[in-house]
XYZ file of C-alpha atoms in Angstrom:
719
model
C 103.058 75.603 106.037
C 101.948 71.885 104.755
C 99.736 71.966 108.167
C 98.001 75.360 106.936
C 96.879 73.791 103.751
C 95.628 70.635 105.474
C 93.507 72.215 107.563
C 91.933 74.595 104.588
C 91.549 71.379 102.473
C 89.886 69.734 104.966
C 87.671 72.611 105.770
C 86.379 72.665 102.084
C 85.816 69.122 101.894
C 83.470 70.075 105.212
C 81.731 72.673 103.285
C 81.507 70.176 100.254
C 79.813 67.947 102.569
C 77.148 70.578 103.396
C 76.118 71.599 99.927
C 75.994 67.633 98.959
C 74.216 66.510 102.344
C 71.438 70.000 101.480
C 71.222 68.235 97.822
C 69.912 64.902 99.216
C 68.513 66.147 102.176
C 64.462 66.093 101.398
C 63.541 67.953 104.420
C 61.800 71.284 104.983
C 63.357 71.981 108.089
C 66.720 73.104 108.988
C 69.694 69.959 108.395
C 71.587 69.954 111.508
C 73.941 68.112 109.381
C 74.633 70.973 107.188
C 75.029 73.328 110.600
C 77.584 70.996 111.846
C 79.382 70.920 108.237
C 79.737 74.580 108.645
C 80.528 74.813 112.166
C 83.683 72.235 111.609
C 84.952 73.911 108.311
C 84.955 77.279 109.932
C 87.141 75.294 113.374
C 89.270 73.856 110.250
C 89.520 77.372 108.796
C 89.953 79.109 112.503
C 92.875 76.572 113.046
C 94.673 77.251 109.694
C 94.421 81.096 110.673
C 96.183 80.345 113.981
C 99.072 78.964 112.167
C 99.477 81.681 109.733
C 99.166 84.596 112.520
C 101.694 82.642 114.585
C 103.827 82.735 111.819
C 103.263 86.949 111.226
C 101.564 87.910 114.090
C 102.389 86.080 117.147
C 101.511 88.151 119.766
C 98.132 88.157 120.027
C 95.959 86.751 116.971
C 96.887 83.192 117.260
C 95.153 83.013 120.755
C 91.999 85.106 119.247
C 91.929 82.766 116.206
C 92.724 79.406 118.425
C 89.725 80.864 121.331
C 87.386 80.762 118.076
C 88.224 77.765 116.253
C 87.768 75.793 119.976
C 83.804 77.554 120.339
C 83.148 76.436 116.884
C 84.475 72.971 117.559
C 82.786 73.316 120.645
C 79.202 74.002 119.040
C 80.213 71.368 116.377
C 80.328 68.697 119.420
C 77.230 70.245 121.116
C 75.128 69.777 117.564
C 76.408 65.936 117.714
C 74.745 65.392 120.824
C 71.341 66.849 119.966
C 71.377 65.146 117.033
C 72.536 61.967 118.644
C 69.536 62.597 121.520
C 66.403 63.501 119.319
C 67.295 61.247 116.238
C 65.811 60.408 113.964
C 63.898 63.841 113.938
C 65.481 67.299 112.756
C 62.963 69.443 114.659
C 64.521 71.239 117.306
C 61.952 72.748 119.962
C 62.371 75.845 122.038
C 63.944 74.632 124.955
C 66.893 72.819 122.501
C 67.845 75.730 121.149
C 68.381 78.227 124.335
C 69.793 74.883 125.998
C 72.401 75.226 122.258
C 72.370 78.652 123.400
C 73.691 78.064 126.606
C 76.369 76.135 125.667
C 77.810 78.424 123.236
C 77.818 81.146 125.635
C 79.438 78.580 128.098
C 81.830 77.670 125.161
C 82.705 81.500 125.017
C 83.135 82.257 128.611
C 85.391 79.231 129.003
C 87.507 80.080 126.096
C 88.123 84.161 127.019
C 88.559 83.013 130.981
C 90.749 79.591 131.317
C 92.263 79.675 128.155
C 95.508 82.142 128.792
C 97.877 81.739 125.662
C 99.169 79.211 123.184
C 102.132 78.455 121.805
C 103.224 76.689 118.508
C 106.494 75.336 117.304
C 107.943 72.503 115.327
C 109.427 71.098 118.299
C 106.666 71.383 121.145
C 103.689 71.749 118.387
C 100.597 73.069 119.513
C 100.741 73.499 123.311
C 97.573 75.350 125.476
C 98.345 77.381 128.670
C 94.839 76.952 130.529
C 94.409 77.487 134.223
C 94.489 74.579 136.469
C 91.198 72.616 137.475
C 92.395 72.227 141.037
C 94.054 74.647 143.528
C 96.513 73.940 146.050
C 97.140 70.699 147.213
C 94.548 69.176 144.806
C 96.589 69.823 141.813
C 99.574 67.959 143.068
C 97.137 64.788 142.874
C 95.349 65.699 140.129
C 97.321 67.973 137.436
C 94.244 68.598 134.952
C 93.913 71.497 133.198
C 90.608 73.474 132.660
C 91.557 73.047 129.181
C 91.709 68.973 129.494
C 88.528 68.659 131.641
C 86.618 70.914 129.032
C 88.031 68.649 125.711
C 87.567 65.475 128.226
C 83.670 66.682 128.763
C 82.976 68.185 125.019
C 84.715 65.404 123.139
C 84.441 62.215 124.583
C 81.940 62.350 128.077
C 78.709 63.977 126.328
C 78.681 62.403 123.141
C 79.139 59.244 124.976
C 76.151 59.808 126.959
C 74.479 61.200 123.962
C 75.086 58.059 121.343
C 73.941 55.831 124.449
C 70.751 57.903 124.671
C 69.908 57.534 120.903
C 70.496 53.663 121.019
C 68.596 52.912 124.154
C 65.691 54.842 122.218
C 65.886 53.069 119.071
C 65.658 49.635 120.789
C 62.306 51.058 121.742
C 61.405 51.092 118.353
C 60.244 48.810 115.147
C 62.041 50.953 112.695
C 64.924 48.222 111.825
C 66.142 50.900 109.202
C 66.724 53.593 112.212
C 68.059 51.177 114.567
C 70.930 50.389 111.704
C 71.642 54.000 111.691
C 71.775 54.656 114.839
C 74.218 51.754 115.190
C 76.423 53.535 112.428
C 75.881 57.017 114.027
C 77.565 55.027 117.130
C 80.050 53.281 114.701
C 80.741 57.259 113.302
C 81.962 58.786 117.294
C 84.062 55.605 117.808
C 85.433 56.276 114.684
C 86.486 59.957 115.124
C 87.828 58.810 118.473
C 90.111 56.357 116.897
C 90.903 58.947 114.718
C 91.634 61.483 117.729
C 94.071 58.705 119.418
C 96.088 57.671 116.218
C 96.766 61.306 115.676
C 97.592 61.780 119.859
C 100.065 58.776 119.414
C 101.259 59.909 116.216
C 102.527 63.402 117.475
C 104.819 61.996 119.605
C 106.915 61.434 116.697
C 106.150 65.185 114.797
C 104.155 67.158 117.112
C 102.780 69.390 114.635
C 100.529 66.851 114.238
C 98.681 68.857 117.495
C 97.136 71.108 114.618
C 95.321 68.324 112.765
C 93.308 66.854 115.814
C 89.940 68.403 114.351
C 90.245 65.558 111.353
C 88.949 62.830 114.337
C 85.836 65.073 114.519
C 85.692 65.067 110.555
C 86.154 61.609 110.394
C 82.854 61.568 112.655
C 81.254 63.887 110.749
C 82.111 62.394 107.375
C 80.172 59.203 108.734
C 76.985 60.497 110.296
C 76.440 62.195 106.608
C 76.923 58.526 105.017
C 74.431 56.893 107.437
C 71.968 59.812 107.125
C 71.700 59.240 103.403
C 71.618 55.541 104.058
C 67.653 53.735 103.322
C 69.181 50.633 102.694
C 68.757 47.489 104.973
C 71.993 45.708 105.341
C 70.487 41.979 105.448
C 73.225 40.081 107.415
C 73.100 37.386 104.334
C 73.374 39.922 101.672
C 76.700 41.496 103.667
C 78.107 38.476 103.589
C 77.073 38.118 99.645
C 78.563 41.144 99.063
C 82.164 40.544 101.078
C 82.747 37.387 99.308
C 81.370 38.931 95.725
C 84.001 41.912 96.314
C 86.800 39.477 96.989
C 86.195 36.796 94.767
C 86.059 39.757 92.237
C 88.566 42.397 93.067
C 90.455 41.445 95.829
C 91.367 37.852 94.597
C 92.300 39.278 91.351
C 94.630 42.004 93.193
C 96.340 39.510 94.674
C 97.069 36.906 91.887
C 98.828 39.987 90.124
C 100.812 41.375 93.003
C 101.600 37.696 93.930
C 102.886 37.009 90.627
C 104.517 40.253 90.060
C 107.640 39.319 92.257
C 108.596 36.385 90.089
C 108.152 38.259 86.689
C 110.015 41.275 87.991
C 113.659 39.935 87.145
C 112.147 39.551 83.327
C 112.455 43.223 83.666
C 116.115 43.775 83.044
C 116.604 41.325 80.561
C 113.372 42.150 78.207
C 111.251 45.233 78.833
C 108.510 43.821 76.371
C 109.014 40.172 77.482
C 108.081 41.582 81.393
C 104.559 43.856 80.264
C 103.631 40.807 77.803
C 103.791 38.571 80.984
C 102.086 41.320 83.235
C 99.527 42.270 80.808
C 98.959 38.310 80.182
C 97.952 37.947 84.055
C 96.151 40.901 84.270
C 94.016 39.848 81.255
C 93.199 35.760 83.113
C 92.418 37.568 86.450
C 89.895 39.551 84.715
C 88.067 37.153 82.570
C 88.201 35.109 85.728
C 86.978 37.453 88.064
C 84.286 38.730 85.111
C 82.846 34.876 84.865
C 82.800 34.399 88.493
C 81.243 37.611 88.831
C 78.382 37.021 86.462
C 77.571 33.412 88.153
C 77.138 35.069 91.728
C 74.939 37.670 90.054
C 72.333 34.721 89.548
C 72.349 34.017 93.424
C 70.187 36.174 94.874
C 72.238 37.187 97.874
C 75.331 37.690 95.651
C 73.064 40.067 93.222
C 73.922 43.874 93.223
C 71.504 46.314 94.314
C 71.900 48.506 91.378
C 69.294 46.570 89.986
C 67.637 49.894 87.974
C 69.404 48.722 84.079
C 68.313 45.040 84.262
C 64.746 46.424 85.292
C 64.732 48.890 82.463
C 65.515 46.278 79.936
C 63.066 43.713 81.329
C 60.577 45.904 81.285
C 61.431 47.769 77.506
C 60.850 43.774 76.404
C 57.724 43.211 77.466
C 55.369 41.576 74.673
C 51.913 42.658 75.272
C 50.318 40.264 72.085
C 50.377 37.649 74.850
C 47.180 36.755 77.050
C 46.996 39.180 80.049
C 47.371 36.688 82.211
C 51.088 36.328 80.872
C 51.945 39.667 81.045
C 50.620 40.252 84.688
C 52.430 37.158 85.055
C 55.951 38.501 83.951
C 55.782 41.643 85.381
C 55.229 40.334 88.596
C 58.358 38.048 87.929
C 60.373 41.032 86.755
C 59.728 42.749 90.077
C 60.630 39.386 91.984
C 63.918 39.205 90.179
C 64.760 42.766 90.568
C 63.538 43.285 94.120
C 62.812 40.081 95.470
C 59.567 40.939 95.588
C 56.987 39.261 98.461
C 53.891 39.911 96.937
C 52.118 42.335 94.771
C 48.640 43.707 94.198
C 47.207 45.600 90.932
C 44.470 47.997 91.300
C 42.541 49.801 88.495
C 40.387 52.304 88.559
C 36.657 52.167 88.597
C 34.141 54.513 89.477
C 36.738 56.506 91.363
C 37.533 53.137 93.360
C 41.318 51.726 92.832
C 39.993 48.144 93.292
C 42.156 44.705 92.931
C 42.368 42.885 89.693
C 45.711 41.032 90.495
C 46.936 40.002 93.921
C 49.314 37.605 95.573
C 46.700 37.313 99.058
C 43.895 38.442 99.586
C 44.327 42.080 101.019
C 40.556 43.679 100.843
C 42.487 46.411 99.342
C 40.108 49.357 97.521
C 41.664 53.158 98.113
C 38.864 55.886 97.648
C 40.302 58.450 94.544
C 37.993 61.342 96.559
C 39.993 60.544 99.683
C 41.761 63.084 101.215
C 44.947 61.615 100.867
C 44.971 60.454 97.480
C 44.015 63.958 97.041
C 46.729 65.661 98.483
C 49.041 63.346 97.277
C 48.034 64.044 93.218
C 47.953 67.959 94.060
C 51.402 67.723 95.115
C 52.641 65.232 92.260
C 53.537 62.477 94.534
C 52.737 59.342 93.000
C 55.135 57.177 94.009
C 55.050 56.835 97.611
C 57.458 54.726 100.116
C 57.153 53.498 103.680
C 60.316 54.099 104.104
C 59.733 57.795 103.592
C 56.860 58.171 105.579
C 58.501 56.899 108.558
C 61.938 58.800 108.108
C 61.117 62.034 106.179
C 59.345 65.190 107.392
C 57.907 66.022 103.713
C 55.394 63.899 104.174
C 54.043 65.362 107.871
C 50.414 66.483 106.818
C 49.569 63.218 105.766
C 51.916 61.264 107.770
C 49.630 59.248 109.889
C 46.993 58.804 107.594
C 49.157 56.890 105.206
C 50.949 54.770 107.550
C 47.367 53.690 108.667
C 46.649 52.534 104.922
C 50.611 50.652 104.963
C 50.583 48.924 108.300
C 46.564 47.489 107.893
C 47.584 46.403 104.003
C 51.221 45.173 105.064
C 52.807 47.291 102.094
C 55.871 48.978 101.806
C 55.391 51.149 98.258
C 52.391 52.085 96.598
C 53.134 53.437 92.707
C 50.066 55.136 91.873
C 49.597 55.204 87.707
C 48.497 58.631 86.493
C 48.538 61.470 84.220
C 47.838 64.653 86.157
C 44.944 64.410 88.497
C 43.633 61.392 86.355
C 44.764 57.956 88.354
C 44.143 54.649 86.055
C 45.333 52.209 88.428
C 48.347 51.485 91.139
C 51.221 48.978 91.522
C 51.188 48.011 95.786
C 53.892 46.106 96.543
C 55.005 44.192 99.186
C 58.271 43.534 101.187
C 62.202 43.076 99.727
C 63.718 40.149 99.953
C 65.500 40.057 103.432
C 62.655 42.249 104.524
C 64.515 45.077 102.993
C 63.080 48.755 103.297
C 62.233 50.599 99.544
C 64.944 53.276 99.609
C 66.043 56.354 97.375
C 67.479 54.187 95.003
C 64.201 52.404 94.597
C 62.214 55.614 94.201
C 64.743 57.228 91.664
C 64.286 53.839 89.572
C 60.700 54.010 90.054
C 60.505 57.172 88.673
C 63.032 56.785 85.733
C 60.891 54.107 84.893
C 57.629 55.352 85.312
C 56.366 55.577 82.116
C 56.664 51.998 81.700
C 55.139 50.436 84.671
C 52.146 53.554 83.061
C 52.186 52.074 79.723
C 51.706 48.687 81.807
C 48.414 50.103 83.803
C 47.321 51.650 80.469
C 46.916 48.459 78.939
C 44.826 46.888 82.346
C 42.691 49.297 82.145
C 42.259 49.768 78.687
C 43.402 47.451 75.950
C 42.153 44.269 78.221
C 39.115 45.882 79.627
C 39.138 45.898 83.235
C 39.165 41.619 83.121
C 42.395 40.505 82.407
C 43.813 38.562 85.678
C 43.213 35.238 87.240
C 40.347 35.849 89.427
C 38.389 38.670 87.370
C 38.326 36.621 84.101
C 40.634 34.080 81.565
C 39.027 34.438 78.314
C 39.712 38.119 77.128
C 41.466 37.850 73.676
C 39.577 41.287 72.087
C 42.917 43.278 72.813
C 43.171 43.903 68.719
C 39.285 44.396 68.689
C 39.144 46.797 70.862
C 42.186 48.991 69.835
C 40.704 48.978 66.599
C 37.324 50.033 67.812
C 39.036 52.707 69.679
C 41.434 53.491 66.646
C 37.889 54.509 64.658
C 36.371 56.816 67.756
C 36.367 60.345 65.594
C 34.662 63.393 65.601
C 33.830 63.586 61.585
C 33.582 66.525 60.079
C 29.592 67.591 59.626
C 30.125 71.096 57.484
C 28.635 70.966 54.145
C 31.883 72.749 53.054
C 34.138 70.182 53.030
C 35.032 65.789 52.408
C 36.816 63.820 54.153
C 38.185 60.087 53.629
C 40.970 58.576 55.304
C 41.794 54.957 55.213
C 44.362 52.862 57.628
C 46.086 49.714 56.484
C 47.840 48.114 58.840
C 50.697 45.262 58.026
C 50.698 43.091 61.044
C 46.613 43.754 61.775
C 47.380 46.226 64.198
C 50.194 49.379 64.858
C 50.984 52.734 66.036
C 49.894 54.602 62.895
C 46.425 56.858 63.740
C 44.163 59.036 61.957
C 41.693 61.005 64.699
C 39.192 64.185 63.833
C 38.331 66.239 66.992
C 35.661 68.900 66.764
C 36.340 72.261 68.903
C 33.411 73.827 67.890
C 31.444 74.438 64.897
C 33.714 76.584 63.453
C 36.710 74.526 64.173
C 38.259 70.864 63.648
C 41.160 69.458 64.366
C 42.847 66.712 62.354
C 46.241 64.143 63.080
C 47.741 61.983 61.552
C 50.443 60.437 63.092
C 52.721 57.432 63.063
C 54.117 56.505 66.808
C 57.403 54.363 66.965
C 57.067 50.506 66.941
C 55.053 47.705 66.065
C 52.195 45.471 66.873
C 49.972 45.830 69.924
C 52.906 47.581 71.622
C 52.686 50.416 69.354
C 48.955 50.240 69.144
C 49.063 51.041 73.273
C 51.064 53.994 72.469
C 48.566 55.379 70.024
C 45.836 54.359 71.772
C 46.828 56.404 75.068
C 48.230 59.632 72.283
C 44.541 59.677 71.143
C 43.500 59.863 74.164
C 45.823 62.563 75.889
C 45.630 64.743 72.757
C 41.742 65.302 74.041
C 42.510 65.421 77.390
C 44.718 68.176 76.927
C 42.215 70.392 74.289
C 40.261 70.142 77.701
C 42.906 72.579 78.809
C 43.888 74.353 76.351
C 42.894 76.185 73.236
C 46.658 77.312 72.027
C 47.040 74.982 68.782
C 50.820 74.697 69.216
C 51.209 74.874 73.240
C 48.872 71.583 72.472
C 51.906 69.816 70.473
C 54.319 70.993 73.177
C 52.170 69.080 75.880
C 52.029 66.238 73.725
C 55.659 66.311 73.075
C 56.640 66.974 76.893
C 54.144 63.365 77.329
C 56.008 61.176 74.882
C 59.160 62.105 76.047
C 58.569 61.932 79.868
C 55.695 59.421 80.116
C 55.994 56.719 77.359
C 59.140 54.349 77.095
C 62.601 55.447 76.189
C 62.819 55.915 72.880
C 59.371 56.185 71.844
C 58.915 59.233 69.044
C 55.478 60.464 67.311
C 56.112 61.312 63.496
C 52.938 62.907 61.551
C 51.167 66.115 61.577
C 48.247 68.317 63.243
C 46.141 70.204 61.350
C 43.414 73.249 62.528
C 40.441 73.972 59.774
C 38.542 77.097 60.707
C 35.547 77.449 58.451
C 35.100 80.860 59.090
C 37.344 81.921 56.358
C 38.514 78.271 55.032
C 41.945 78.560 56.686
C 43.986 75.260 57.524
C 46.744 75.851 60.189
C 48.977 73.077 60.855
C 52.310 72.072 62.314
C 54.771 69.318 60.675
C 56.115 67.022 63.021
C 57.820 65.052 60.940
C 54.948 64.064 58.112
C 56.970 62.529 55.225
C 54.320 64.090 52.616
C 51.553 66.839 52.699
C 49.990 67.869 49.349
C 47.961 70.295 48.310
C 46.321 70.097 45.208
C 45.232 73.516 43.844
C 42.200 73.583 40.983
C 43.046 76.726 39.613
C 46.403 75.383 38.369
C 45.260 72.207 38.713
C 48.783 70.598 40.571
C 50.308 69.254 43.139
C 52.626 71.055 45.705
C 54.366 69.586 49.160
C 53.705 71.928 51.962
C 55.145 70.347 54.759
C 58.205 72.416 54.456
C 60.758 71.057 57.651
C 58.912 69.248 60.342
C 60.349 68.190 63.555
C 59.548 64.731 65.276
C 58.016 64.468 68.516
C 59.120 62.888 71.669
C 63.037 63.554 71.364
C 64.082 66.578 72.797
C 62.314 68.364 75.694
C 61.497 71.338 74.694
C 60.130 71.507 71.085
C 58.454 75.019 71.031
C 61.644 77.079 69.178
C 61.486 74.143 66.632
C 58.644 73.950 65.535
C 56.027 76.545 63.356
C 52.449 76.827 62.902
C 51.734 77.183 59.150
C 48.947 78.219 57.216
C 47.388 78.027 54.267
C 43.811 78.967 52.774
C 41.475 76.640 51.131
C 39.948 77.921 48.027
C 36.504 75.729 46.659
C 38.215 72.792 44.708
C 41.373 72.326 46.781
C 42.536 68.974 48.075
C 44.610 68.011 51.342
C 46.484 64.973 51.281
C 48.792 63.530 53.920
C 50.207 60.254 54.313
C 52.776 57.757 56.083
C 55.877 56.803 55.391
C 54.570 53.545 54.622
C 53.255 54.148 51.660
C 55.999 56.238 50.207
C 58.905 54.283 51.102
C 57.461 50.378 49.514
C 59.223 49.065 47.433
C 58.161 46.861 44.564
C 59.572 43.290 43.893
C 62.000 44.334 41.396
C 63.122 46.837 44.264
C 62.020 50.424 43.290
C 60.438 52.691 45.543
C 56.958 53.609 45.418
C 58.064 57.292 46.110
C 55.850 60.905 46.305
C 55.753 61.391 42.494
C 53.911 58.926 41.912
C 51.257 59.761 44.792
C 51.165 62.794 43.515
C 49.889 61.805 40.220
C 47.522 59.238 41.964
C 46.217 62.420 43.242
C 45.972 64.418 40.068
C 44.286 61.861 38.700
C 41.229 60.845 41.253
C 40.266 64.974 42.174
C 36.491 63.729 40.981
C 36.062 61.318 43.359
C 34.815 61.446 47.158
C 37.099 62.280 49.719
C 37.176 58.332 51.014
C 37.171 56.967 47.465
C 40.272 59.119 46.936
C 42.137 57.847 49.733
C 41.491 54.304 48.751
C 42.152 55.228 44.749
C 45.215 56.573 46.355
C 45.925 53.284 48.027
C 44.936 50.667 45.314
C 47.203 52.359 43.129
C 50.243 51.966 45.414
C 49.176 48.106 45.728
C 48.652 47.725 42.294
C 51.755 49.248 41.873
C 53.680 46.795 44.344
C 52.314 43.938 43.004
C 52.406 43.118 46.743
C 51.005 43.417 50.201
C 52.581 46.651 52.020
C 55.858 46.045 53.863
C 54.466 48.672 56.507
C 51.584 50.754 57.961
C 49.927 53.202 55.511
C 47.551 55.889 56.862
C 45.814 58.407 53.998
C 43.967 61.226 54.683
C 41.883 63.381 52.323
C 40.372 66.952 52.754
C 38.814 68.499 50.123
C 37.216 71.555 50.118
C 34.063 71.443 47.755
C 33.714 73.549 44.706
C 29.821 74.142 45.205
C 29.907 75.654 48.874
């Protein structure tokens, strides 16, 4: 029964492997490895049924199940030969498909005409009765059955020829990755043969091991599947470095612990506690030494782990955008060099629908036309990260393959990262070879995708904050980041409706920050206002503010749905700004036709309404949800509305005003703001905002510790 279970387990494993390969595959055509997994799983399952039938229905069913199992394993072997001969292409011509059908029919003919019986016993194992290959006197010299010949042909001769053709074809290409994969495929075949040999030798002691002979094919298929998903060139120095790291970090500590164990074991009989104490001490010392050795080796280039994503993210998140532009670019270049061993880098920024270099290690003359059909096609498909290895080894780029490869070849690039929001491209990062001539693989693609927001912010800084004139050979004298940000911050559409008066004040504790106020004209009858505070301080937060202001206006060109606008802004913050970025504030829509204010609270700390009829100030913000934390904000936010009567005033402010404390540690609080509103209703909106701020400053008797913004909207009495 154990052999039934083992074959079922191997069948389930083959099915699981098919699902794994399918998830990993990016191909649009049928993956032959999945087909091989299915047939291999069927072969294992049918062997299990053969064993069960032999126990309960020994007359006819065992031979039937065995024949079908042999047909399935034959189709697996034919698929293997086809895979090797056509490697690395997954496409199968009509001629190849016909040959596979012929091979399958031959397998059916052979199994039902040349195999006459199957016997399974504990003492003899699995024996197959088959017609002799030769007749007459030749049988005495060549006592070989049709089954022996068939098995040798399908499991050894044909696969060996196919693998040889694969290696010869790979040698004629310059594609190092596919050559490496071809060698691994050959290793898979040899490993399968070794597995079959081991099982064959083992059946001399345990005859029933005959029923596990397909495990050799399983070994081949596992290595084959692993090879197909490997997109990393194993540079010799890195391989040696990896072996040394593994030896010093894992094998050596294990050896030392094992070495001391026999010497400590006699203590166990006298004192269990002392024994375990000594063992624990040895383990702790070994782990500590292993950790220190690993940390030391990580600093060396060829001992560094390929899994660099965490370090890459940490370094990108700590970029200081208050430095000189040249320093920022230099720091970004060093981050790529440290983590990927980058050989060269070119940075392109959009100008007049062209991506032009503003930084390059070597003169390359790279200029990309955004109107080019290749770029247009990539943007339509949302492909902003393009790797040369993907173009060469994947079929998803089939329509643009030749054009993109020509670009990569002409510029000696290995990867292009388009910095874009939708179809709006602001720049591109062009990357050369990695250390050791290694290629960019799936791990690099996933890392760039995960950290795309950091790269996008860097590109946005180059295009908008540094004013396109920031690097090396272009201009080394730009020192106007603060002024540029301030001018962008003040760029808004002031309300021109005679019934309303608007005023605001924005005070930053450190010259610039993430707080902003924006007024956006939709039409003569509708106007949007935004007051917000983006997490962070200094120029980094200011850059985020500039991006959010730009994105809001971009989205308003696409939608007039007020709630959908906030959902889109939330998604942009969540997916495109650095991890942990959030926005708290309020979005308001004023409809001048009926003097209605529609608003959505996105975590604004204070939204007040002064009603002249009651001469009273009330809070109307209710419960709000901060943007950027969750993917789907739609279910958590609500549009509220209030009608503004003549004399009514809306005042909103950020937490810098509310939470500030005086020298005695007393918080300013909402009550004092409400009092300031009541006392200044006779002022214009601008003077009212200034009065509210000045009252807070007088109370604190010092400069505010945090940014503070106030927006005042008055519904005038005379209209």
